[in-house]
GROMACS .gro file of C-alpha atoms in nm:
model
  315
    1MET     CA    1  -0.985  18.337 -11.506
    2ASP     CA    2  -1.086  18.030 -11.410
    3VAL     CA    3  -0.944  17.686 -11.454
    4GLN     CA    4  -1.201  17.682 -11.730
    5GLU     CA    5  -1.147  17.972 -11.891
    6MET     CA    6  -0.761  17.956 -11.890
    7VAL     CA    7  -0.776  17.625 -12.100
    8THR     CA    8  -1.053  17.778 -12.364
    9ALA     CA    9  -0.786  18.096 -12.365
   10VAL     CA   10  -0.538  17.822 -12.447
   11ARG     CA   11  -0.683  17.588 -12.723
   12ASN     CA   12  -0.790  17.958 -12.885
   13GLU     CA   13  -0.422  18.094 -12.959
   14ALA     CA   14  -0.300  17.740 -12.956
   15ARG     CA   15  -0.500  17.691 -13.258
   16LYS     CA   16  -0.345  17.997 -13.444
   17VAL     CA   17  -0.029  17.739 -13.460
   18LEU     CA   18  -0.177  17.348 -13.449
   19VAL     CA   19  -0.478  17.195 -13.673
   20GLY     CA   20  -0.661  16.921 -13.530
   21GLN     CA   21  -0.446  16.811 -13.219
   22GLU     CA   22  -0.688  16.995 -12.933
   23GLU     CA   23  -0.725  16.691 -12.724
   24ALA     CA   24  -0.311  16.625 -12.693
   25LEU     CA   25  -0.260  16.956 -12.630
   26THR     CA   26  -0.594  16.948 -12.357
   27LEU     CA   27  -0.394  16.643 -12.190
   28ILE     CA   28  -0.099  16.849 -12.188
   29VAL     CA   29  -0.255  17.108 -12.002
   30VAL     CA   30  -0.381  16.892 -11.791
   31ALA     CA   31  -0.067  16.733 -11.695
   32LEU     CA   32   0.097  17.092 -11.616
   33LEU     CA   33  -0.204  17.191 -11.407
   34SER     CA   34  -0.141  16.842 -11.165
   35LYS     CA   35   0.205  16.884 -11.179
   36GLY     CA   36   0.278  16.543 -11.418
   37HIS     CA   37   0.451  16.457 -11.730
   38VAL     CA   38   0.351  16.340 -12.089
   39LEU     CA   39   0.528  16.068 -12.289
   40LEU     CA   40   0.394  16.134 -12.657
   41GLU     CA   41   0.428  15.860 -12.896
   42GLY     CA   42   0.397  15.934 -13.289
   43ALA     CA   43   0.518  15.913 -13.587
   44PRO     CA   44   0.750  16.183 -13.674
   45GLY     CA   45   0.659  16.473 -13.859
   46THR     CA   46   0.264  16.520 -13.609
   47ALA     CA   47   0.361  16.789 -13.452
   48LYS     CA   48   0.485  16.684 -13.113
   49THR     CA   49   0.765  16.945 -13.085
   50LEU     CA   50   0.540  17.201 -13.226
   51MET     CA   51   0.288  17.110 -12.912
   52ALA     CA   52   0.551  17.182 -12.660
   53LYS     CA   53   0.683  17.498 -12.809
   54THR     CA   54   0.304  17.647 -12.782
   55LEU     CA   55   0.255  17.579 -12.493
   56ALA     CA   56   0.575  17.736 -12.363
   57LEU     CA   57   0.501  18.080 -12.523
   58LEU     CA   58   0.141  18.046 -12.402
   59ILE     CA   59   0.228  18.074 -12.058
   60GLN     CA   60   0.566  18.228 -12.072
   61ALA     CA   61   0.715  17.978 -11.972
   62ASN     CA   62   1.119  17.889 -12.040
   63PHE     CA   63   1.166  17.625 -12.317
   64LYS     CA   64   1.456  17.354 -12.416
   65ARG     CA   65   1.513  17.059 -12.606
   66VAL     CA   66   1.749  16.783 -12.577
   67GLN     CA   67   1.764  16.544 -12.863
   68PHE     CA   68   1.814  16.209 -12.691
   69THR     CA   69   2.104  15.979 -12.869
   70PRO     CA   70   2.260  15.691 -12.728
   71ASP     CA   71   2.604  15.902 -12.687
   72LEU     CA   72   2.387  16.121 -12.460
   73MET     CA   73   2.557  16.109 -12.117
   74PRO     CA   74   2.391  16.197 -11.783
   75SER     CA   75   2.574  16.541 -11.730
   76ASP     CA   76   2.474  16.640 -12.089
   77VAL     CA   77   2.119  16.677 -11.930
   78ILE     CA   78   2.157  16.807 -11.553
   79GLY     CA   79   2.513  16.957 -11.549
   80THR     CA   80   2.795  16.895 -11.392
   81GLN     CA   81   3.047  17.083 -11.172
   82VAL     CA   82   3.332  17.224 -11.374
   83PHE     CA   83   3.676  17.435 -11.249
   84ASP     CA   84   3.687  17.775 -11.254
   85MET     CA   85   4.047  17.851 -11.310
   86ASN     CA   86   3.976  18.249 -11.240
   87SER     CA   87   3.800  18.171 -10.919
   88GLY     CA   88   3.962  17.883 -10.827
   89GLN     CA   89   3.655  17.703 -10.717
   90PHE     CA   90   3.386  17.461 -10.867
   91ARG     CA   91   3.116  17.568 -11.041
   92LEU     CA   92   2.785  17.454 -11.174
   93ARG     CA   93   2.746  17.417 -11.512
   94ARG     CA   94   2.374  17.400 -11.541
   95GLY     CA   95   2.215  17.141 -11.754
   96PRO     CA   96   1.910  17.185 -11.995
   97ILE     CA   97   1.672  17.028 -11.700
   98PHE     CA   98   1.706  17.373 -11.533
   99THR     CA   99   1.389  17.485 -11.720
  100GLN     CA  100   1.040  17.473 -11.681
  101ILE     CA  101   0.916  17.307 -12.042
  102LEU     CA  102   1.175  17.014 -12.062
  103LEU     CA  103   1.104  16.846 -12.456
  104GLY     CA  104   1.274  16.536 -12.436
  105ASP     CA  105   1.267  16.425 -12.802
  106GLU     CA  106   1.333  16.014 -12.877
  107ILE     CA  107   1.408  15.980 -12.554
  108ASN     CA  108   1.436  15.600 -12.589
  109ARG     CA  109   1.749  15.617 -12.804
  110ALA     CA  110   1.941  15.716 -12.461
  111PRO     CA  111   2.064  15.490 -12.307
  112PRO     CA  112   1.922  15.381 -11.963
  113LYS     CA  113   2.177  15.568 -11.737
  114THR     CA  114   2.062  15.846 -11.886
  115GLN     CA  115   1.701  15.801 -11.905
  116SER     CA  116   1.739  15.733 -11.515
  117ALA     CA  117   1.874  16.140 -11.498
  118LEU     CA  118   1.568  16.217 -11.525
  119LEU     CA  119   1.345  15.978 -11.281
  120GLU     CA  120   1.464  16.210 -10.995
  121ALA     CA  121   1.384  16.522 -11.110
  122MET     CA  122   1.091  16.409 -11.253
  123ALA     CA  123   0.972  16.270 -10.902
  124GLU     CA  124   1.044  16.582 -10.686
  125GLN     CA  125   1.139  16.853 -10.917
  126GLN     CA  126   1.502  16.869 -10.797
  127ILE     CA  127   1.825  16.696 -10.917
  128THR     CA  128   2.118  16.621 -10.700
  129ILE     CA  129   2.460  16.672 -10.851
  130GLU     CA  130   2.771  16.527 -10.647
  131GLY     CA  131   2.567  16.552 -10.305
  132HIS     CA  132   2.410  16.884 -10.378
  133ARG     CA  133   2.040  16.899 -10.389
  134ILE     CA  134   1.929  17.166 -10.622
  135ALA     CA  135   1.542  17.252 -10.685
  136LEU     CA  136   1.439  17.285 -11.022
  137PRO     CA  137   1.209  17.573 -11.182
  138ASP     CA  138   0.802  17.588 -11.101
  139PRO     CA  139   0.597  17.505 -11.335
  140PHE     CA  140   0.796  17.233 -11.458
  141LEU     CA  141   0.703  16.989 -11.724
  142VAL     CA  142   0.877  16.691 -11.910
  143VAL     CA  143   0.765  16.606 -12.284
  144ALA     CA  144   0.927  16.336 -12.362
  145THR     CA  145   0.851  16.176 -12.702
  146GLN     CA  146   0.901  15.851 -12.915
  147ASN     CA  147   0.886  15.693 -13.256
  148PRO     CA  148   0.679  15.372 -13.208
  149ILE     CA  149   0.824  15.233 -13.546
  150GLU     CA  150   1.178  15.240 -13.553
  151TYR     CA  151   1.321  15.030 -13.249
  152GLU     CA  152   1.669  14.962 -13.401
  153GLY     CA  153   1.948  15.141 -13.170
  154THR     CA  154   1.674  15.178 -12.910
  155TYR     CA  155   1.662  15.143 -12.538
  156PRO     CA  156   1.318  15.070 -12.416
  157LEU     CA  157   1.179  15.235 -12.127
  158PRO     CA  158   1.208  15.094 -11.796
  159GLU     CA  159   0.878  15.041 -11.609
  160ALA     CA  160   1.012  15.265 -11.289
  161GLN     CA  161   1.079  15.526 -11.510
  162LEU     CA  162   0.735  15.495 -11.763
  163ASP     CA  163   0.529  15.530 -11.399
  164ARG     CA  164   0.659  15.886 -11.363
  165PHE     CA  165   0.473  16.014 -11.666
  166LEU     CA  166   0.138  16.090 -11.596
  167PHE     CA  167   0.037  16.062 -11.941
  168LYS     CA  168   0.095  15.836 -12.273
  169ILE     CA  169  -0.074  16.028 -12.525
  170LEU     CA  170  -0.103  15.880 -12.878
  171ILE     CA  171  -0.009  16.133 -13.122
  172ASP     CA  172  -0.177  15.943 -13.490
  173TYR     CA  173  -0.218  16.121 -13.874
  174ALA     CA  174  -0.444  16.406 -13.905
  175PRO     CA  175  -0.756  16.310 -14.089
  176LEU     CA  176  -0.767  16.412 -14.452
  177ASP     CA  177  -0.984  16.770 -14.378
  178VAL     CA  178  -0.755  16.861 -14.096
  179GLU     CA  179  -0.420  16.747 -14.326
  180MET     CA  180  -0.559  16.972 -14.622
  181GLU     CA  181  -0.563  17.275 -14.373
  182LEU     CA  182  -0.234  17.255 -14.276
  183LEU     CA  183  -0.145  17.236 -14.639
  184ARG     CA  184  -0.311  17.543 -14.700
  185ARG     CA  185  -0.150  17.710 -14.397
  186TYR     CA  186   0.176  17.644 -14.513
  187HIS     CA  187   0.056  17.757 -14.857
  188ARG     CA  188  -0.030  18.110 -14.710
  189GLY     CA  189   0.299  18.155 -14.561
  190PHE     CA  190   0.298  17.972 -14.236
  191ASP     CA  191   0.627  17.831 -14.099
  192ALA     CA  192   0.687  17.609 -13.746
  193GLN     CA  193   1.053  17.751 -13.755
  194LYS     CA  194   0.927  18.132 -13.691
  195LEU     CA  195   0.661  18.099 -13.400
  196GLU     CA  196   0.736  18.481 -13.321
  197GLN     CA  197   0.561  18.575 -13.625
  198ILE     CA  198   0.211  18.409 -13.565
  199GLN     CA  199   0.227  18.688 -13.235
  200LEU     CA  200   0.057  18.407 -12.983
  201GLN     CA  201  -0.070  18.602 -12.709
  202PRO     CA  202   0.047  18.486 -12.371
  203VAL     CA  203  -0.272  18.334 -12.108
  204ILE     CA  204  -0.118  18.212 -11.815
  205THR     CA  205   0.091  18.404 -11.555
  206PRO     CA  206   0.278  18.215 -11.267
  207ASP     CA  207  -0.004  18.377 -11.018
  208VAL     CA  208  -0.294  18.283 -11.290
  209LEU     CA  209  -0.123  17.904 -11.261
  210ALA     CA  210  -0.126  17.919 -10.860
  211ARG     CA  211  -0.475  17.998 -10.854
  212CYS     CA  212  -0.594  17.723 -11.089
  213ARG     CA  213  -0.418  17.506 -10.918
  214GLU     CA  214  -0.579  17.626 -10.580
  215GLU     CA  215  -0.906  17.595 -10.789
  216ILE     CA  216  -0.861  17.240 -10.857
  217ALA     CA  217  -0.732  17.107 -10.501
  218ALA     CA  218  -1.091  17.169 -10.420
  219ILE     CA  219  -1.279  16.969 -10.684
  220GLN     CA  220  -1.506  16.747 -10.500
  221VAL     CA  221  -1.446  16.355 -10.511
  222GLU     CA  222  -1.730  16.099 -10.406
  223GLU     CA  223  -1.667  15.848 -10.238
  224GLY     CA  224  -1.822  15.578 -10.539
  225ILE     CA  225  -1.577  15.766 -10.775
  226ILE     CA  226  -1.277  15.700 -10.535
  227LYS     CA  227  -1.397  15.350 -10.510
  228TYR     CA  228  -1.451  15.331 -10.931
  229ILE     CA  229  -1.087  15.421 -10.933
  230ALA     CA  230  -0.916  15.146 -10.671
  231ASP     CA  231  -1.177  14.903 -10.819
  232ILE     CA  232  -1.015  14.979 -11.210
  233ALA     CA  233  -0.656  14.908 -11.059
  234HIS     CA  234  -0.787  14.600 -10.840
  235GLU     CA  235  -0.958  14.452 -11.146
  236SER     CA  236  -0.614  14.522 -11.371
  237ARG     CA  237  -0.360  14.352 -11.133
  238GLN     CA  238  -0.650  14.046 -11.171
  239SER     CA  239  -0.718  14.037 -11.600
  240VAL     CA  240  -0.601  13.757 -11.766
  241ASP     CA  241  -0.431  13.994 -12.046
  242LEU     CA  242  -0.218  14.111 -11.825
  243VAL     CA  243   0.158  14.015 -11.642
  244LEU     CA  244   0.152  14.362 -11.480
  245GLY     CA  245  -0.156  14.626 -11.346
  246GLY     CA  246  -0.216  14.943 -11.252
  247SER     CA  247   0.038  15.082 -10.981
  248PRO     CA  248  -0.100  15.291 -10.709
  249ARG     CA  249   0.059  15.534 -10.879
  250ALA     CA  250  -0.150  15.484 -11.110
  251SER     CA  251  -0.457  15.503 -10.872
  252ILE     CA  252  -0.365  15.857 -10.780
  253ALA     CA  253  -0.255  15.964 -11.111
  254LEU     CA  254  -0.618  15.921 -11.224
  255LEU     CA  255  -0.728  16.062 -10.928
  256MET     CA  256  -0.547  16.374 -10.934
  257ALA     CA  257  -0.608  16.425 -11.352
  258GLY     CA  258  -0.983  16.355 -11.265
  259LYS     CA  259  -0.949  16.654 -11.062
  260THR     CA  260  -0.796  16.901 -11.315
  261PHE     CA  261  -1.023  16.766 -11.580
  262ALA     CA  262  -1.330  16.777 -11.390
  263ALA     CA  263  -1.233  17.123 -11.329
  264ILE     CA  264  -1.147  17.204 -11.720
  265GLN     CA  265  -1.492  17.105 -11.782
  266GLY     CA  266  -1.653  17.404 -11.579
  267ARG     CA  267  -1.750  17.167 -11.259
  268THR     CA  268  -1.718  17.127 -10.893
  269TYR     CA  269  -1.669  16.769 -10.876
  270VAL     CA  270  -1.563  16.440 -11.068
  271SER     CA  271  -1.752  16.242 -11.310
  272PRO     CA  272  -1.712  15.895 -11.377
  273ASP     CA  273  -1.728  15.994 -11.732
  274ASP     CA  274  -1.403  16.229 -11.607
  275ILE     CA  275  -1.237  15.844 -11.481
  276LYS     CA  276  -1.323  15.702 -11.824
  277PHE     CA  277  -1.154  15.953 -12.071
  278LEU     CA  278  -0.814  15.952 -11.856
  279VAL     CA  279  -0.816  15.593 -11.763
  280ARG     CA  280  -0.642  15.483 -12.113
  281PRO     CA  281  -0.353  15.763 -12.141
  282VAL     CA  282  -0.285  15.703 -11.728
  283TYR     CA  283  -0.315  15.361 -11.770
  284ARG     CA  284  -0.161  15.239 -12.146
  285HIS     CA  285   0.221  15.265 -12.018
  286ARG     CA  286   0.184  15.130 -11.691
  287ILE     CA  287   0.088  14.749 -11.822
  288ILE     CA  288   0.267  14.484 -12.003
  289LEU     CA  289   0.025  14.271 -12.130
  290LYS     CA  290   0.119  13.908 -12.136
  291PRO     CA  291   0.275  13.750 -12.446
  292GLU     CA  292  -0.057  13.546 -12.534
  293ALA     CA  293  -0.237  13.865 -12.560
  294GLU     CA  294  -0.036  14.040 -12.774
  295ILE     CA  295   0.003  13.772 -13.027
  296GLU     CA  296  -0.398  13.770 -13.060
  297GLY     CA  297  -0.358  14.124 -13.187
  298LEU     CA  298  -0.413  14.263 -12.795
  299THR     CA  299  -0.350  14.647 -12.737
  300PRO     CA  300  -0.282  14.820 -12.434
  301ASP     CA  301  -0.585  15.056 -12.486
  302THR     CA  302  -0.830  14.699 -12.539
  303ALA     CA  303  -0.685  14.565 -12.270
  304ILE     CA  304  -0.836  14.911 -12.056
  305GLY     CA  305  -1.158  14.850 -12.259
  306ARG     CA  306  -1.213  14.503 -12.132
  307ILE     CA  307  -1.134  14.562 -11.798
  308LEU     CA  308  -1.364  14.876 -11.794
  309ALA     CA  309  -1.637  14.668 -11.879
  310ARG     CA  310  -1.587  14.468 -11.605
  311VAL     CA  311  -1.569  14.760 -11.359
  312GLU     CA  312  -1.934  14.846 -11.176
  313VAL     CA  313  -1.970  15.260 -11.320
  314PRO     CA  314  -2.099  15.447 -11.002
  315ARG     CA  315  -2.430  15.632 -11.003
   0.00000   0.00000   0.00000
């Protein structure tokens, strides 16, 4: 099974559960194959949690969920050493981060100290507890969610943490026809809390995942595409609309995601269209608009569109 066949199988099985979120699911799979993490931003009730649970079932991965709250401590996420009275020794009580797919629900409700507990795990796939480094499972994917509406009692994610997310995916309300199909499914008895009754067929094993990543590593990237990626980053840093442009990590993320996306399309090379499609989810959380641009009603996506319009596309 190659990358294209695998993603097609994931989409087909996911349709048994998800309605109208194919693009978002595809980007999450791109992040998984690229060893990245995703930040989902959308109003409550738009299937963010359901997507993460469905993917975990389809790839036979361990899944855990953490509800981030203002009183959540770092040890509640990564774990801690506890004293065992029977053995007279300390033992590690592992936190929920020891899983393969971690859903961090409403991550911006946790205080900065707890948010930062995820930094090492996301960057290095390991954690450190009292000086001891402990590796996390492979694959390891953090799917964090945040509500774009309610800001009271939240702690905005710092730029350093936002930069660790490969994608920021915006989850919008479904169109009318999609929402009607959703209602029909619930009318026929669908229950999102009982996914085991759907009988989803797992489509990815660890061996398949490893082979897919090998295929992605072999994707060709022409010099023109490399210059295109670098030009986008350079132009973002000079943009009159932005205080902060794309980091070198943004360029690397765009390159690696582009190779994965090309493999999903069944190609052996990255095209300019791959890069154009991925620029917004890669960049929108890494750039900062100037106050006057925000007053004018500019959004990160429109600022990115202006940047793309100024960068020459390779032929």
